[in-house]
Amino acid sequence: MNYENLLVQDSDGILTVTINREKALNALNSQTMLELQRFFSEDAPGRSGLKGIILTGAGDKAFVAGADIKEFLALDAGQGQVMAQRGHDIFFLIERFPKPVIAAVNGFALGGGCELAMACHLRIATENARFGQPEVNLGLIPGYGGTQRLIQYLGKTKAIELLMTADMIGAEEAYRLGLVNYVVPPGQETAKATELIRKISSKGPVAIAKVIESVNAYFQYDEDGFAREVKAFGDTTGTEDFREGAAAFIEKRKPDFKGR
Ligand code: CAA
């Protein structure tokens, strides 16, 4: 399969998928999202001998710095909901993938990037990795599952603080809070992820798939917080505040929010 924004390398059944938009800090534009969808729904399931998948970002500065702000700047509330629902569907494909998917977080994992890492089964962070959900800086909320998965990993106390303050945390704090499984020096993240996939692939494959399925089932509540997030993301996408927040980001200045 040909990709514009993903590099896919196969090493003895371990696929390393690199999001390859280094100049935009690997921001997730719609083409990249489409390619992730095709990869997880068509390409990867058809590969024989697949042991697991490592997701990482090109360069040494960012894993993924979020959804591509420049691209969704002009969306209205309805289109914002469509964008969020699409992102949820793709990230559920990752979370429900029956083989281990490990995020090798090699720098900024912000907004949609933090959400992408959280949709993976395990996370390895380099010492310089930084995590955060800075959407409120833009007058937005997370739209790819961040309000739900951050609570799953951190608990409500820290999750709601990070969601409301937009503060970033470093790799060591992410480890301490239970967001990442291991912290390694830069350059060693893929080797650590490979070691884990080798270990997991020596176990019963059906059992591993059932572990993933059963763990995911723990978080299926009656009240669908993911659906709430889709609606709320759409609501924030349609605001003047988001236009102002995104314009301020692009013009590299502080936003002047009006609350509408
Ligand atoms: N979308 C589009 N472009 C982005 C981007 C993003 N999320 N993040 C970075 N870029 C671009 C910058 O615009 C810049 O491009 P130009 O050179 O053309 O100006 C380039 O990447 C390098 O970025 P900076 O110059 O800003 O680099 P820096 O070292 O000064 O700062 C950073 C790095 C702190 C990560 C900063 O880029 C930043 O704050 N990025 C935005 C993070 C963010 O807000 N993410 C959330 C996006 S919304 C979202 O993800 C919603 C959702 O849940 C679905």
Short mmCIF file of C-alpha atoms and ligand atoms in Angstrom, two decimals:
data_model
loop_
_atom_site.label_atom_id
_atom_site.label_comp_id
_atom_site.label_asym_id
_atom_site.label_seq_id
_atom_site.Cartn_x
_atom_site.Cartn_y
_atom_site.Cartn_z
CA MET A 1 0.00 0.00 0.00
CA ASN A 2 1.31 3.48 -0.88
CA TYR A 3 1.26 6.29 1.67
CA GLU A 4 2.03 10.01 1.42
CA ASN A 5 2.52 10.67 5.13
CA LEU A 6 3.34 7.30 6.67
CA LEU A 7 6.57 5.34 6.36
CA VAL A 8 6.02 1.63 7.01
CA GLN A 9 8.96 -0.66 7.66
CA ASP A 10 8.71 -4.39 8.31
CA SER A 11 11.39 -6.02 10.41
CA ASP A 12 10.72 -9.69 11.08
CA GLY A 13 6.95 -9.17 11.52
CA ILE A 14 7.25 -5.96 13.54
CA LEU A 15 5.89 -2.99 11.60
CA THR A 16 7.24 0.44 12.45
CA VAL A 17 4.89 3.16 11.23
CA THR A 18 6.42 6.65 11.20
CA ILE A 19 4.20 9.68 10.81
CA ASN A 20 6.27 11.64 8.35
CA ARG A 21 5.40 15.36 8.43
CA GLU A 22 8.41 16.61 10.33
CA LYS A 23 8.06 20.27 9.25
CA ALA A 24 4.56 20.40 10.80
CA LEU A 25 5.77 18.42 13.84
CA ASN A 26 3.89 15.42 12.42
CA ALA A 27 0.51 17.10 12.93
CA LEU A 28 -2.40 14.87 11.95
CA ASN A 29 -3.98 16.32 8.81
CA SER A 30 -6.90 14.55 7.14
CA GLN A 31 -4.65 12.69 4.68
CA THR A 32 -2.61 11.26 7.58
CA MET A 33 -5.80 10.25 9.40
CA LEU A 34 -7.07 8.56 6.23
CA GLU A 35 -3.78 6.70 5.90
CA LEU A 36 -3.87 5.57 9.54
CA GLN A 37 -7.40 4.30 8.91
CA ARG A 38 -6.31 2.38 5.80
CA PHE A 39 -3.27 1.02 7.58
CA PHE A 40 -5.19 -0.33 10.60
CA SER A 41 -8.28 -1.54 8.71
CA GLU A 42 -6.82 -2.91 5.46
CA ASP A 43 -3.04 -3.10 5.38
CA ALA A 44 -1.97 -4.42 8.80
CA PRO A 45 -4.76 -7.05 9.25
CA GLY A 46 -3.79 -8.62 5.90
CA ARG A 47 -0.12 -9.11 6.80
CA SER A 48 0.82 -12.69 7.64
CA GLY A 49 3.30 -13.21 10.46
CA LEU A 50 2.51 -9.82 12.00
CA LYS A 51 3.79 -9.64 15.59
CA GLY A 52 2.97 -6.05 16.49
CA ILE A 53 3.11 -2.41 15.48
CA ILE A 54 5.25 0.51 16.65
CA LEU A 55 3.91 4.03 15.98
CA THR A 56 6.35 6.93 16.06
CA GLY A 57 6.98 10.39 14.59
CA ALA A 58 9.64 11.58 12.13
CA GLY A 59 12.57 13.58 13.50
CA ASP A 60 13.67 14.04 17.10
CA LYS A 61 11.36 16.88 18.17
CA ALA A 62 7.84 15.52 18.01
CA PHE A 63 5.85 12.35 18.12
CA VAL A 64 2.74 14.24 16.95
CA ALA A 65 1.95 17.88 17.91
CA GLY A 66 -1.80 17.44 17.49
CA ALA A 67 -4.48 17.60 14.86
CA ASP A 68 -3.44 19.95 12.05
CA ILE A 69 -4.80 23.27 13.32
CA LYS A 70 -4.33 25.02 9.96
CA GLU A 71 -6.54 22.48 8.26
CA PHE A 72 -9.61 22.53 10.50
CA LEU A 73 -9.59 26.24 11.23
CA ALA A 74 -12.66 26.95 9.10
CA LEU A 75 -14.93 24.10 10.21
CA ASP A 76 -18.37 24.81 11.67
CA ALA A 77 -19.89 22.89 14.59
CA GLY A 78 -21.39 20.13 12.42
CA GLN A 79 -18.15 19.60 10.51
CA GLY A 80 -16.23 19.62 13.81
CA GLN A 81 -18.41 16.75 15.04
CA VAL A 82 -17.79 14.81 11.83
CA MET A 83 -14.04 15.34 12.26
CA ALA A 84 -14.13 14.17 15.89
CA GLN A 85 -16.29 11.13 15.13
CA ARG A 86 -13.91 10.12 12.35
CA GLY A 87 -10.94 10.47 14.70
CA HIS A 88 -12.71 8.38 17.34
CA ASP A 89 -13.46 5.63 14.82
CA ILE A 90 -9.80 5.50 13.73
CA PHE A 91 -8.42 5.54 17.28
CA PHE A 92 -10.84 2.76 18.29
CA LEU A 93 -9.42 0.71 15.39
CA ILE A 94 -6.00 1.13 17.02
CA GLU A 95 -7.21 0.43 20.57
CA ARG A 96 -9.07 -2.68 19.40
CA PHE A 97 -6.32 -3.98 17.12
CA PRO A 98 -5.73 -7.62 18.12
CA LYS A 99 -1.90 -7.42 18.15
CA PRO A 100 0.15 -5.12 20.41
CA VAL A 101 0.39 -1.52 19.23
CA ILE A 102 3.09 0.51 21.00
CA ALA A 103 3.60 4.26 20.76
CA ALA A 104 7.29 5.22 20.70
CA VAL A 105 6.87 8.82 21.85
CA ASN A 106 9.97 10.69 20.72
CA GLY A 107 9.14 14.30 21.60
CA PHE A 108 5.93 16.38 21.79
CA ALA A 109 2.73 14.34 22.12
CA LEU A 110 0.14 17.10 22.28
CA GLY A 111 -3.59 17.23 21.59
CA GLY A 112 -4.35 14.60 18.96
CA GLY A 113 -0.78 13.32 19.44
CA CYS A 114 -1.31 12.59 23.12
CA GLU A 115 -4.66 11.06 22.16
CA LEU A 116 -3.00 8.87 19.53
CA ALA A 117 -0.41 7.65 22.05
CA MET A 118 -3.21 6.93 24.55
CA ALA A 119 -5.10 4.84 21.98
CA CYS A 120 -2.07 2.52 21.70
CA HIS A 121 -1.79 -0.42 24.11
CA LEU A 122 1.60 0.63 25.55
CA ARG A 123 3.70 3.81 25.50
CA ILE A 124 7.49 4.19 25.56
CA ALA A 125 8.62 7.79 26.08
CA THR A 126 12.04 9.25 25.40
CA GLU A 127 13.45 11.41 28.20
CA ASN A 128 12.64 14.57 26.18
CA ALA A 129 9.00 13.58 25.48
CA ARG A 130 6.31 16.08 26.53
CA PHE A 131 2.63 15.22 26.90
CA GLY A 132 -0.38 17.51 27.07
CA GLN A 133 -3.88 18.40 25.93
CA PRO A 134 -3.46 22.10 25.08
CA GLU A 135 -6.76 22.45 23.21
CA VAL A 136 -8.25 24.99 25.65
CA ASN A 137 -5.44 27.37 24.61
CA LEU A 138 -7.19 27.36 21.24
CA GLY A 139 -10.70 27.68 22.68
CA LEU A 140 -11.32 23.99 21.89
CA ILE A 141 -11.57 20.70 23.73
CA PRO A 142 -9.79 17.47 22.78
CA GLY A 143 -11.66 15.72 19.96
CA TYR A 144 -9.93 12.37 19.52
CA GLY A 145 -10.83 10.74 22.84
CA GLY A 146 -8.60 12.82 25.16
CA THR A 147 -11.25 13.73 27.73
CA GLN A 148 -12.02 10.03 28.21
CA ARG A 149 -8.66 8.25 27.91
CA LEU A 150 -6.72 10.76 30.02
CA ILE A 151 -9.06 9.94 32.93
CA GLN A 152 -8.65 6.22 32.24
CA TYR A 153 -4.88 6.51 32.66
CA LEU A 154 -4.47 9.25 35.28
CA GLY A 155 -7.73 9.29 37.20
CA LYS A 156 -9.98 12.36 37.35
CA THR A 157 -7.86 14.45 39.74
CA LYS A 158 -4.86 14.96 37.47
CA ALA A 159 -6.72 14.53 34.18
CA ILE A 160 -9.13 17.40 34.75
CA GLU A 161 -6.24 19.62 35.90
CA LEU A 162 -4.25 18.94 32.73
CA LEU A 163 -7.34 19.35 30.52
CA MET A 164 -8.23 22.71 32.11
CA THR A 165 -4.73 24.18 32.49
CA ALA A 166 -3.27 22.86 29.19
CA ASP A 167 -0.05 22.23 31.14
CA MET A 168 2.49 19.89 29.59
CA ILE A 169 4.18 17.14 31.57
CA GLY A 170 7.58 15.60 30.92
CA ALA A 171 8.38 11.92 30.48
CA GLU A 172 9.31 11.27 34.11
CA GLU A 173 6.08 12.77 35.40
CA ALA A 174 4.12 10.86 32.74
CA TYR A 175 5.76 7.69 34.05
CA ARG A 176 5.04 8.57 37.67
CA LEU A 177 1.38 9.25 36.83
CA GLY A 178 0.99 5.98 34.92
CA LEU A 179 0.65 7.47 31.45
CA VAL A 180 3.71 5.70 30.02
CA ASN A 181 5.17 2.25 30.57
CA TYR A 182 8.88 3.08 30.23
CA VAL A 183 11.16 6.09 29.81
CA VAL A 184 14.31 5.59 27.74
CA PRO A 185 17.11 7.80 26.39
CA PRO A 186 16.33 9.31 22.95
CA GLY A 187 17.10 6.82 20.19
CA GLN A 188 16.26 3.75 22.29
CA GLU A 189 12.47 3.90 22.07
CA THR A 190 12.09 1.61 19.06
CA ALA A 191 14.47 -0.98 20.53
CA LYS A 192 12.47 -1.03 23.79
CA ALA A 193 9.18 -1.36 21.89
CA THR A 194 10.67 -4.16 19.76
CA GLU A 195 11.79 -6.02 22.89
CA LEU A 196 8.24 -5.81 24.32
CA ILE A 197 6.60 -6.94 21.07
CA ARG A 198 9.00 -9.91 20.84
CA LYS A 199 8.10 -10.93 24.39
CA ILE A 200 4.33 -10.56 23.78
CA SER A 201 4.50 -12.42 20.47
CA SER A 202 5.95 -15.48 22.24
CA LYS A 203 2.60 -15.86 24.08
CA GLY A 204 -0.64 -17.34 22.71
CA PRO A 205 -1.89 -14.95 19.98
CA VAL A 206 -5.57 -15.64 20.68
CA ALA A 207 -4.95 -15.02 24.38
CA ILE A 208 -3.27 -11.68 23.62
CA ALA A 209 -6.21 -10.64 21.41
CA LYS A 210 -8.61 -11.61 24.21
CA VAL A 211 -6.60 -9.64 26.81
CA ILE A 212 -6.93 -6.55 24.59
CA GLU A 213 -10.67 -7.17 24.08
CA SER A 214 -11.32 -7.77 27.79
CA VAL A 215 -9.31 -4.79 29.04
CA ASN A 216 -11.13 -2.52 26.59
CA ALA A 217 -14.47 -3.88 27.82
CA TYR A 218 -13.71 -2.53 31.30
CA PHE A 219 -14.19 1.01 29.97
CA GLN A 220 -17.51 0.55 28.19
CA TYR A 221 -19.87 2.48 30.43
CA ASP A 222 -23.60 3.14 30.08
CA GLU A 223 -23.02 6.86 29.74
CA ASP A 224 -21.07 7.29 26.53
CA GLY A 225 -18.48 9.95 27.32
CA PHE A 226 -16.91 9.53 23.88
CA ALA A 227 -20.23 10.57 22.25
CA ARG A 228 -20.40 13.56 24.60
CA GLU A 229 -16.90 14.58 23.54
CA VAL A 230 -17.78 14.42 19.82
CA LYS A 231 -20.73 16.78 20.37
CA ALA A 232 -18.74 19.13 22.64
CA PHE A 233 -15.77 19.24 20.25
CA GLY A 234 -18.19 20.25 17.47
CA ASP A 235 -19.65 22.93 19.74
CA THR A 236 -16.18 24.42 20.40
CA THR A 237 -15.14 24.14 16.74
CA GLY A 238 -18.02 26.40 15.77
CA THR A 239 -17.10 29.23 18.17
CA GLU A 240 -15.52 32.62 17.53
CA ASP A 241 -13.13 31.71 20.35
CA PHE A 242 -11.68 28.84 18.32
CA ARG A 243 -11.22 31.13 15.24
CA GLU A 244 -9.40 33.56 17.53
CA GLY A 245 -7.37 30.83 19.27
CA ALA A 246 -6.26 29.26 16.00
CA ALA A 247 -5.48 32.65 14.43
CA ALA A 248 -3.40 33.55 17.51
CA PHE A 249 -1.49 30.27 17.22
CA ILE A 250 -0.69 30.88 13.55
CA GLU A 251 0.20 34.55 14.14
CA LYS A 252 2.28 33.53 17.20
CA ARG A 253 0.49 35.85 19.64
CA LYS A 254 -1.74 35.55 22.73
CA PRO A 255 -5.45 34.93 22.02
CA ASP A 256 -8.13 37.43 23.02
CA PHE A 257 -11.11 35.18 23.86
CA LYS A 258 -14.64 36.69 24.02
CA GLY A 259 -16.47 33.64 25.33
CA ARG A 260 -18.67 33.03 22.27
N1 CAA B 1 -1.03 21.90 13.57
C1 CAA B 1 -0.48 22.50 12.51
N2 CAA B 1 0.80 22.94 12.50
C2 CAA B 1 1.52 22.75 13.61
C3 CAA B 1 0.99 22.12 14.77
C4 CAA B 1 -0.36 21.68 14.70
N3 CAA B 1 -0.94 21.05 15.73
N4 CAA B 1 1.96 22.10 15.74
C5 CAA B 1 3.05 22.67 15.19
N5 CAA B 1 2.78 23.06 13.92
C6 CAA B 1 3.69 23.73 12.99
C7 CAA B 1 3.86 25.19 13.40
O1 CAA B 1 2.79 25.98 12.92
C8 CAA B 1 5.17 25.51 12.73
O2 CAA B 1 4.95 25.72 11.36
P1 CAA B 1 5.60 27.02 10.62
O3 CAA B 1 7.08 26.72 10.67
O4 CAA B 1 4.99 26.96 9.25
O5 CAA B 1 5.23 28.23 11.45
C9 CAA B 1 5.97 24.19 12.85
O6 CAA B 1 4.99 23.16 13.10
C10 CAA B 1 6.94 24.19 14.02
O7 CAA B 1 6.22 24.56 15.18
P2 CAA B 1 6.64 25.79 16.13
O8 CAA B 1 7.37 26.82 15.37
O9 CAA B 1 5.41 26.22 16.88
O10 CAA B 1 7.66 25.02 17.10
P3 CAA B 1 8.03 25.39 18.61
O11 CAA B 1 9.22 24.56 18.96
O12 CAA B 1 8.10 26.86 18.82
O13 CAA B 1 6.75 24.87 19.47
C11 CAA B 1 5.02 23.30 20.03
C12 CAA B 1 6.43 23.49 19.48
C13 CAA B 1 4.97 23.69 21.52
C14 CAA B 1 4.65 21.83 19.87
C15 CAA B 1 4.05 24.23 19.25
O14 CAA B 1 4.21 23.96 17.85
C16 CAA B 1 2.58 24.02 19.55
O15 CAA B 1 2.11 24.52 20.57
N6 CAA B 1 1.87 23.33 18.65
C17 CAA B 1 0.43 23.19 18.75
C18 CAA B 1 0.06 22.15 19.79
C19 CAA B 1 -1.44 22.07 19.90
O16 CAA B 1 -2.13 23.02 20.20
N7 CAA B 1 -1.99 20.85 19.64
C20 CAA B 1 -3.41 20.61 19.68
C21 CAA B 1 -4.00 20.77 18.31
S1 CAA B 1 -5.78 20.70 18.30
C22 CAA B 1 -6.14 19.06 18.47
O17 CAA B 1 -5.26 18.21 18.48
C23 CAA B 1 -7.62 18.78 18.57
C24 CAA B 1 -7.96 17.36 18.77
O18 CAA B 1 -7.89 16.82 19.86
C25 CAA B 1 -8.49 16.62 17.65
#
